[in-house]
Amino acid sequence: MAPNKDDVLSLALAVGLPLLGGQIGGIVTLPDVKPGGWYDKIKKPRWTPPKWAFPVVWPLLYVGQGVASWLVYKTKGTKKRLPLALYGAQLLLNLAWQPIFFKAHRPDIALADSAAMLGTAAAATVAMTRVAGDHKAAVAGLMTPYVAWVAFATALTYNIWQNNPDAAKIGTKEGATTKGSGKVEGGTPAGQKGVFGAMEKAVGSK
């Protein structure tokens, strides 16, 4: 039996939208994640995933949530409006995170976005599962890994925010950085500037 053309189109749209949004975000923020870019210069915890993991994990999660949203969309009944609205809201928050964090260099705002995304994604998962009919198990199985990853990303964003209070200045003329190490040395406090300046001059004169 040939697949229904409307089903194929709606599934492609449900999966393609998050994938396309993620891809656009990746292109826009590419200069900041390339070797030696802003992301390499900020302080990160030891449990930060390697950079290659993100372009592998996120597309899989986008496909999973896209399929889940499609299964809910195909479910009969009118109670699916709120679950799909929650799904759309968390997706918008998701797509906003990349430019906020990587492009604007604002982990603080990105953390607020990520926390809102986590709450909305969890609510969407519960609401979508309830109205998914025969596909409840599939929807829950597709959405749960995404929620777990967002929770992990939120914790990572919090850690980076805490350890990089001057994140917006890192990599600029205003911020002092240690190149190539991934560690950031903040600017010298005003009260100590004279002492360290004298020490640097003394060492440099030898």
PDB file of C-alpha atoms in Angstrom:
ATOM      1  CA  MET A   1       0.000   0.000   0.000  1.00  0.00           C
ATOM      2  CA  ALA A   2       1.448   3.346  -1.072  1.00  0.00           C
ATOM      3  CA  PRO A   3       1.974   5.902   1.712  1.00  0.00           C
ATOM      4  CA  ASN A   4      -0.475   8.769   1.923  1.00  0.00           C
ATOM      5  CA  LYS A   5       1.029  11.872   0.304  1.00  0.00           C
ATOM      6  CA  ASP A   6      -0.400  14.156   2.987  1.00  0.00           C
ATOM      7  CA  ASP A   7       1.164  12.002   5.698  1.00  0.00           C
ATOM      8  CA  VAL A   8       4.535  12.053   3.977  1.00  0.00           C
ATOM      9  CA  LEU A   9       4.404  15.834   3.562  1.00  0.00           C
ATOM     10  CA  SER A  10       3.293  16.517   7.141  1.00  0.00           C
ATOM     11  CA  LEU A  11       5.959  14.169   8.543  1.00  0.00           C
ATOM     12  CA  ALA A  12       8.653  15.809   6.427  1.00  0.00           C
ATOM     13  CA  LEU A  13       7.511  19.212   7.647  1.00  0.00           C
ATOM     14  CA  ALA A  14       7.390  18.119  11.297  1.00  0.00           C
ATOM     15  CA  VAL A  15      10.926  16.723  11.145  1.00  0.00           C
ATOM     16  CA  GLY A  16      12.358  19.273   8.744  1.00  0.00           C
ATOM     17  CA  LEU A  17      11.415  22.424  10.678  1.00  0.00           C
ATOM     18  CA  PRO A  18      13.480  21.713  13.814  1.00  0.00           C
ATOM     19  CA  LEU A  19      16.330  20.347  11.711  1.00  0.00           C
ATOM     20  CA  LEU A  20      16.356  23.443   9.514  1.00  0.00           C
ATOM     21  CA  GLY A  21      16.191  25.772  12.508  1.00  0.00           C
ATOM     22  CA  GLY A  22      19.071  23.980  14.192  1.00  0.00           C
ATOM     23  CA  GLN A  23      21.116  24.068  10.996  1.00  0.00           C
ATOM     24  CA  ILE A  24      20.576  27.813  10.540  1.00  0.00           C
ATOM     25  CA  GLY A  25      21.581  28.401  14.156  1.00  0.00           C
ATOM     26  CA  GLY A  26      24.708  26.334  13.648  1.00  0.00           C
ATOM     27  CA  ILE A  27      25.712  28.334  10.573  1.00  0.00           C
ATOM     28  CA  VAL A  28      25.110  31.679  12.275  1.00  0.00           C
ATOM     29  CA  THR A  29      27.186  30.730  15.329  1.00  0.00           C
ATOM     30  CA  LEU A  30      29.949  28.887  13.452  1.00  0.00           C
ATOM     31  CA  PRO A  31      32.614  31.619  13.935  1.00  0.00           C
ATOM     32  CA  ASP A  32      32.162  31.384  17.699  1.00  0.00           C
ATOM     33  CA  VAL A  33      32.582  27.604  17.927  1.00  0.00           C
ATOM     34  CA  LYS A  34      35.434  27.167  15.463  1.00  0.00           C
ATOM     35  CA  PRO A  35      38.923  26.373  16.883  1.00  0.00           C
ATOM     36  CA  GLY A  36      40.203  29.403  18.753  1.00  0.00           C
ATOM     37  CA  GLY A  37      36.763  31.004  18.846  1.00  0.00           C
ATOM     38  CA  TRP A  38      34.827  32.294  21.829  1.00  0.00           C
ATOM     39  CA  TYR A  39      33.655  28.861  22.948  1.00  0.00           C
ATOM     40  CA  ASP A  40      37.223  27.583  23.173  1.00  0.00           C
ATOM     41  CA  LYS A  41      38.212  30.495  25.403  1.00  0.00           C
ATOM     42  CA  ILE A  42      35.541  30.298  28.084  1.00  0.00           C
ATOM     43  CA  LYS A  43      35.887  28.154  31.201  1.00  0.00           C
ATOM     44  CA  LYS A  44      33.968  24.883  30.993  1.00  0.00           C
ATOM     45  CA  PRO A  45      33.575  21.983  33.440  1.00  0.00           C
ATOM     46  CA  ARG A  46      35.396  18.711  32.873  1.00  0.00           C
ATOM     47  CA  TRP A  47      32.115  16.970  32.076  1.00  0.00           C
ATOM     48  CA  THR A  48      31.500  19.172  29.029  1.00  0.00           C
ATOM     49  CA  PRO A  49      30.874  16.934  25.989  1.00  0.00           C
ATOM     50  CA  PRO A  50      33.381  17.184  23.123  1.00  0.00           C
ATOM     51  CA  LYS A  51      32.362  19.635  20.416  1.00  0.00           C
ATOM     52  CA  TRP A  52      31.786  16.851  17.870  1.00  0.00           C
ATOM     53  CA  ALA A  53      29.016  15.420  20.073  1.00  0.00           C
ATOM     54  CA  PHE A  54      26.661  18.383  19.639  1.00  0.00           C
ATOM     55  CA  PRO A  55      26.165  18.139  15.831  1.00  0.00           C
ATOM     56  CA  VAL A  56      25.554  14.410  16.313  1.00  0.00           C
ATOM     57  CA  VAL A  57      23.154  14.501  19.266  1.00  0.00           C
ATOM     58  CA  TRP A  58      21.015  17.506  18.357  1.00  0.00           C
ATOM     59  CA  PRO A  59      19.881  16.302  14.890  1.00  0.00           C
ATOM     60  CA  LEU A  60      18.838  12.971  16.406  1.00  0.00           C
ATOM     61  CA  LEU A  61      16.847  14.755  19.088  1.00  0.00           C
ATOM     62  CA  TYR A  62      15.267  17.089  16.528  1.00  0.00           C
ATOM     63  CA  VAL A  63      14.175  14.119  14.430  1.00  0.00           C
ATOM     64  CA  GLY A  64      12.780  12.375  17.494  1.00  0.00           C
ATOM     65  CA  GLN A  65      10.722  15.311  18.707  1.00  0.00           C
ATOM     66  CA  GLY A  66       9.593  16.050  15.156  1.00  0.00           C
ATOM     67  CA  VAL A  67       8.233  12.511  14.782  1.00  0.00           C
ATOM     68  CA  ALA A  68       6.596  12.768  18.218  1.00  0.00           C
ATOM     69  CA  SER A  69       4.856  16.003  17.268  1.00  0.00           C
ATOM     70  CA  TRP A  70       3.671  14.391  14.020  1.00  0.00           C
ATOM     71  CA  LEU A  71       2.197  11.407  15.882  1.00  0.00           C
ATOM     72  CA  VAL A  72       0.255  13.803  18.097  1.00  0.00           C
ATOM     73  CA  TYR A  73      -0.819  15.839  15.067  1.00  0.00           C
ATOM     74  CA  LYS A  74      -2.194  12.697  13.417  1.00  0.00           C
ATOM     75  CA  THR A  75      -4.128  11.707  16.538  1.00  0.00           C
ATOM     76  CA  LYS A  76      -7.866  12.211  16.268  1.00  0.00           C
ATOM     77  CA  GLY A  77      -9.534  14.732  18.558  1.00  0.00           C
ATOM     78  CA  THR A  78      -9.232  18.406  19.473  1.00  0.00           C
ATOM     79  CA  LYS A  79      -7.326  18.074  22.770  1.00  0.00           C
ATOM     80  CA  LYS A  80      -4.020  18.101  20.892  1.00  0.00           C
ATOM     81  CA  ARG A  81      -3.976  21.881  20.435  1.00  0.00           C
ATOM     82  CA  LEU A  82      -2.453  22.708  23.823  1.00  0.00           C
ATOM     83  CA  PRO A  83       0.204  19.943  23.640  1.00  0.00           C
ATOM     84  CA  LEU A  84       1.262  21.098  20.180  1.00  0.00           C
ATOM     85  CA  ALA A  85       1.291  24.734  21.323  1.00  0.00           C
ATOM     86  CA  LEU A  86       3.615  23.770  24.187  1.00  0.00           C
ATOM     87  CA  TYR A  87       5.753  21.832  21.736  1.00  0.00           C
ATOM     88  CA  GLY A  88       6.002  24.846  19.439  1.00  0.00           C
ATOM     89  CA  ALA A  89       6.874  27.143  22.342  1.00  0.00           C
ATOM     90  CA  GLN A  90       9.717  24.946  23.563  1.00  0.00           C
ATOM     91  CA  LEU A  91      11.023  24.616  20.013  1.00  0.00           C
ATOM     92  CA  LEU A  92      11.183  28.408  19.651  1.00  0.00           C
ATOM     93  CA  LEU A  93      13.061  28.629  22.963  1.00  0.00           C
ATOM     94  CA  ASN A  94      15.400  25.919  21.717  1.00  0.00           C
ATOM     95  CA  LEU A  95      16.202  27.697  18.475  1.00  0.00           C
ATOM     96  CA  ALA A  96      16.763  30.981  20.337  1.00  0.00           C
ATOM     97  CA  TRP A  97      19.366  29.448  22.650  1.00  0.00           C
ATOM     98  CA  GLN A  98      22.198  29.125  20.109  1.00  0.00           C
ATOM     99  CA  PRO A  99      22.400  32.791  19.050  1.00  0.00           C
ATOM    100  CA  ILE A 100      21.926  33.967  22.640  1.00  0.00           C
ATOM    101  CA  PHE A 101      24.722  31.778  23.993  1.00  0.00           C
ATOM    102  CA  PHE A 102      27.193  31.531  21.126  1.00  0.00           C
ATOM    103  CA  LYS A 103      26.594  34.755  19.203  1.00  0.00           C
ATOM    104  CA  ALA A 104      25.630  37.237  21.911  1.00  0.00           C
ATOM    105  CA  HIS A 105      27.987  35.562  24.430  1.00  0.00           C
ATOM    106  CA  ARG A 106      25.321  35.801  27.141  1.00  0.00           C
ATOM    107  CA  PRO A 107      25.260  32.609  29.265  1.00  0.00           C
ATOM    108  CA  ASP A 108      23.060  34.422  31.787  1.00  0.00           C
ATOM    109  CA  ILE A 109      20.247  35.037  29.302  1.00  0.00           C
ATOM    110  CA  ALA A 110      20.857  31.626  27.739  1.00  0.00           C
ATOM    111  CA  LEU A 111      20.366  30.051  31.164  1.00  0.00           C
ATOM    112  CA  ALA A 112      16.978  31.733  31.571  1.00  0.00           C
ATOM    113  CA  ASP A 113      16.037  30.566  28.083  1.00  0.00           C
ATOM    114  CA  SER A 114      17.232  27.024  28.817  1.00  0.00           C
ATOM    115  CA  ALA A 115      15.340  26.830  32.110  1.00  0.00           C
ATOM    116  CA  ALA A 116      12.158  28.005  30.387  1.00  0.00           C
ATOM    117  CA  MET A 117      12.802  25.491  27.601  1.00  0.00           C
ATOM    118  CA  LEU A 118      13.231  22.659  30.100  1.00  0.00           C
ATOM    119  CA  GLY A 119       9.983  23.431  31.874  1.00  0.00           C
ATOM    120  CA  THR A 120       8.060  23.859  28.626  1.00  0.00           C
ATOM    121  CA  ALA A 121       9.550  20.720  27.059  1.00  0.00           C
ATOM    122  CA  ALA A 122       8.663  18.658  30.128  1.00  0.00           C
ATOM    123  CA  ALA A 123       5.112  20.026  30.102  1.00  0.00           C
ATOM    124  CA  ALA A 124       4.857  19.376  26.363  1.00  0.00           C
ATOM    125  CA  THR A 125       6.047  15.788  26.820  1.00  0.00           C
ATOM    126  CA  VAL A 126       3.425  15.081  29.472  1.00  0.00           C
ATOM    127  CA  ALA A 127       0.636  16.783  27.516  1.00  0.00           C
ATOM    128  CA  MET A 128       1.598  15.139  24.207  1.00  0.00           C
ATOM    129  CA  THR A 129       1.781  11.691  25.770  1.00  0.00           C
ATOM    130  CA  ARG A 130      -1.683  12.042  27.307  1.00  0.00           C
ATOM    131  CA  VAL A 131      -3.382  12.758  23.973  1.00  0.00           C
ATOM    132  CA  ALA A 132      -1.301  10.442  21.766  1.00  0.00           C
ATOM    133  CA  GLY A 133      -3.742   7.541  21.933  1.00  0.00           C
ATOM    134  CA  ASP A 134      -2.135   4.329  20.695  1.00  0.00           C
ATOM    135  CA  HIS A 135       1.165   6.181  20.262  1.00  0.00           C
ATOM    136  CA  LYS A 136       1.634   7.177  23.907  1.00  0.00           C
ATOM    137  CA  ALA A 137       4.645   4.922  24.438  1.00  0.00           C
ATOM    138  CA  ALA A 138       6.270   6.099  21.207  1.00  0.00           C
ATOM    139  CA  VAL A 139       5.759   9.788  21.992  1.00  0.00           C
ATOM    140  CA  ALA A 140       7.103   9.395  25.526  1.00  0.00           C
ATOM    141  CA  GLY A 141      10.087   7.404  24.239  1.00  0.00           C
ATOM    142  CA  LEU A 142      10.899  10.021  21.606  1.00  0.00           C
ATOM    143  CA  MET A 143      10.520  13.067  23.859  1.00  0.00           C
ATOM    144  CA  THR A 144      12.126  11.819  27.086  1.00  0.00           C
ATOM    145  CA  PRO A 145      15.739  11.735  25.757  1.00  0.00           C
ATOM    146  CA  TYR A 146      15.259  15.295  24.524  1.00  0.00           C
ATOM    147  CA  VAL A 147      14.055  16.511  27.927  1.00  0.00           C
ATOM    148  CA  ALA A 148      16.976  14.740  29.604  1.00  0.00           C
ATOM    149  CA  TRP A 149      19.460  16.377  27.245  1.00  0.00           C
ATOM    150  CA  VAL A 150      17.916  19.817  27.800  1.00  0.00           C
ATOM    151  CA  ALA A 151      18.245  19.275  31.554  1.00  0.00           C
ATOM    152  CA  PHE A 152      21.924  18.421  31.055  1.00  0.00           C
ATOM    153  CA  ALA A 153      22.402  21.452  28.784  1.00  0.00           C
ATOM    154  CA  THR A 154      20.764  23.672  31.397  1.00  0.00           C
ATOM    155  CA  ALA A 155      23.171  22.436  34.073  1.00  0.00           C
ATOM    156  CA  LEU A 156      26.093  23.022  31.706  1.00  0.00           C
ATOM    157  CA  THR A 157      24.893  26.528  30.890  1.00  0.00           C
ATOM    158  CA  TYR A 158      24.576  27.294  34.607  1.00  0.00           C
ATOM    159  CA  ASN A 159      28.135  26.131  35.262  1.00  0.00           C
ATOM    160  CA  ILE A 160      29.508  28.197  32.388  1.00  0.00           C
ATOM    161  CA  TRP A 161      27.572  31.268  33.549  1.00  0.00           C
ATOM    162  CA  GLN A 162      28.924  30.895  37.078  1.00  0.00           C
ATOM    163  CA  ASN A 163      32.531  30.506  35.929  1.00  0.00           C
ATOM    164  CA  ASN A 164      32.498  33.204  33.252  1.00  0.00           C
ATOM    165  CA  PRO A 165      31.023  36.381  34.776  1.00  0.00           C
ATOM    166  CA  ASP A 166      32.595  38.462  31.986  1.00  0.00           C
ATOM    167  CA  ALA A 167      31.685  36.081  29.170  1.00  0.00           C
ATOM    168  CA  ALA A 168      30.655  38.896  26.828  1.00  0.00           C
ATOM    169  CA  LYS A 169      34.158  40.414  27.070  1.00  0.00           C
ATOM    170  CA  ILE A 170      36.104  37.188  26.532  1.00  0.00           C
ATOM    171  CA  GLY A 171      37.989  37.236  23.276  1.00  0.00           C
ATOM    172  CA  THR A 172      37.650  41.014  22.946  1.00  0.00           C
ATOM    173  CA  LYS A 173      40.124  43.795  23.679  1.00  0.00           C
ATOM    174  CA  GLU A 174      38.376  44.334  27.014  1.00  0.00           C
ATOM    175  CA  GLY A 175      38.916  40.770  28.228  1.00  0.00           C
ATOM    176  CA  ALA A 176      42.219  39.092  28.981  1.00  0.00           C
ATOM    177  CA  THR A 177      42.370  35.498  27.755  1.00  0.00           C
ATOM    178  CA  THR A 178      44.821  32.670  27.701  1.00  0.00           C
ATOM    179  CA  LYS A 179      44.843  31.430  24.116  1.00  0.00           C
ATOM    180  CA  GLY A 180      44.619  27.774  23.255  1.00  0.00           C
ATOM    181  CA  SER A 181      44.015  26.484  26.780  1.00  0.00           C
ATOM    182  CA  GLY A 182      40.244  26.875  26.970  1.00  0.00           C
ATOM    183  CA  LYS A 183      40.769  28.656  30.289  1.00  0.00           C
ATOM    184  CA  VAL A 184      40.048  32.297  30.841  1.00  0.00           C
ATOM    185  CA  GLU A 185      41.985  34.670  33.005  1.00  0.00           C
ATOM    186  CA  GLY A 186      39.843  37.628  33.922  1.00  0.00           C
ATOM    187  CA  GLY A 187      41.106  41.187  33.939  1.00  0.00           C
ATOM    188  CA  THR A 188      43.216  42.199  36.940  1.00  0.00           C
ATOM    189  CA  PRO A 189      41.178  43.836  39.739  1.00  0.00           C
ATOM    190  CA  ALA A 190      41.721  47.562  39.960  1.00  0.00           C
ATOM    191  CA  GLY A 191      43.265  47.369  43.434  1.00  0.00           C
ATOM    192  CA  GLN A 192      45.925  44.899  42.282  1.00  0.00           C
ATOM    193  CA  LYS A 193      46.684  46.360  38.884  1.00  0.00           C
ATOM    194  CA  GLY A 194      49.635  48.426  40.069  1.00  0.00           C
ATOM    195  CA  VAL A 195      51.279  45.531  41.910  1.00  0.00           C
ATOM    196  CA  PHE A 196      50.977  43.086  39.043  1.00  0.00           C
ATOM    197  CA  GLY A 197      51.945  45.732  36.530  1.00  0.00           C
ATOM    198  CA  ALA A 198      55.154  46.386  38.448  1.00  0.00           C
ATOM    199  CA  MET A 199      55.879  42.646  38.659  1.00  0.00           C
ATOM    200  CA  GLU A 200      55.349  42.209  34.917  1.00  0.00           C
ATOM    201  CA  LYS A 201      57.698  45.101  34.160  1.00  0.00           C
ATOM    202  CA  ALA A 202      60.339  43.718  36.532  1.00  0.00           C
ATOM    203  CA  VAL A 203      60.208  40.274  34.918  1.00  0.00           C
ATOM    204  CA  GLY A 204      60.206  41.753  31.438  1.00  0.00           C
ATOM    205  CA  SER A 205      63.280  43.871  32.141  1.00  0.00           C
ATOM    206  CA  LYS A 206      65.415  40.827  33.070  1.00  0.00           C
TER     207      LYS A 206
END
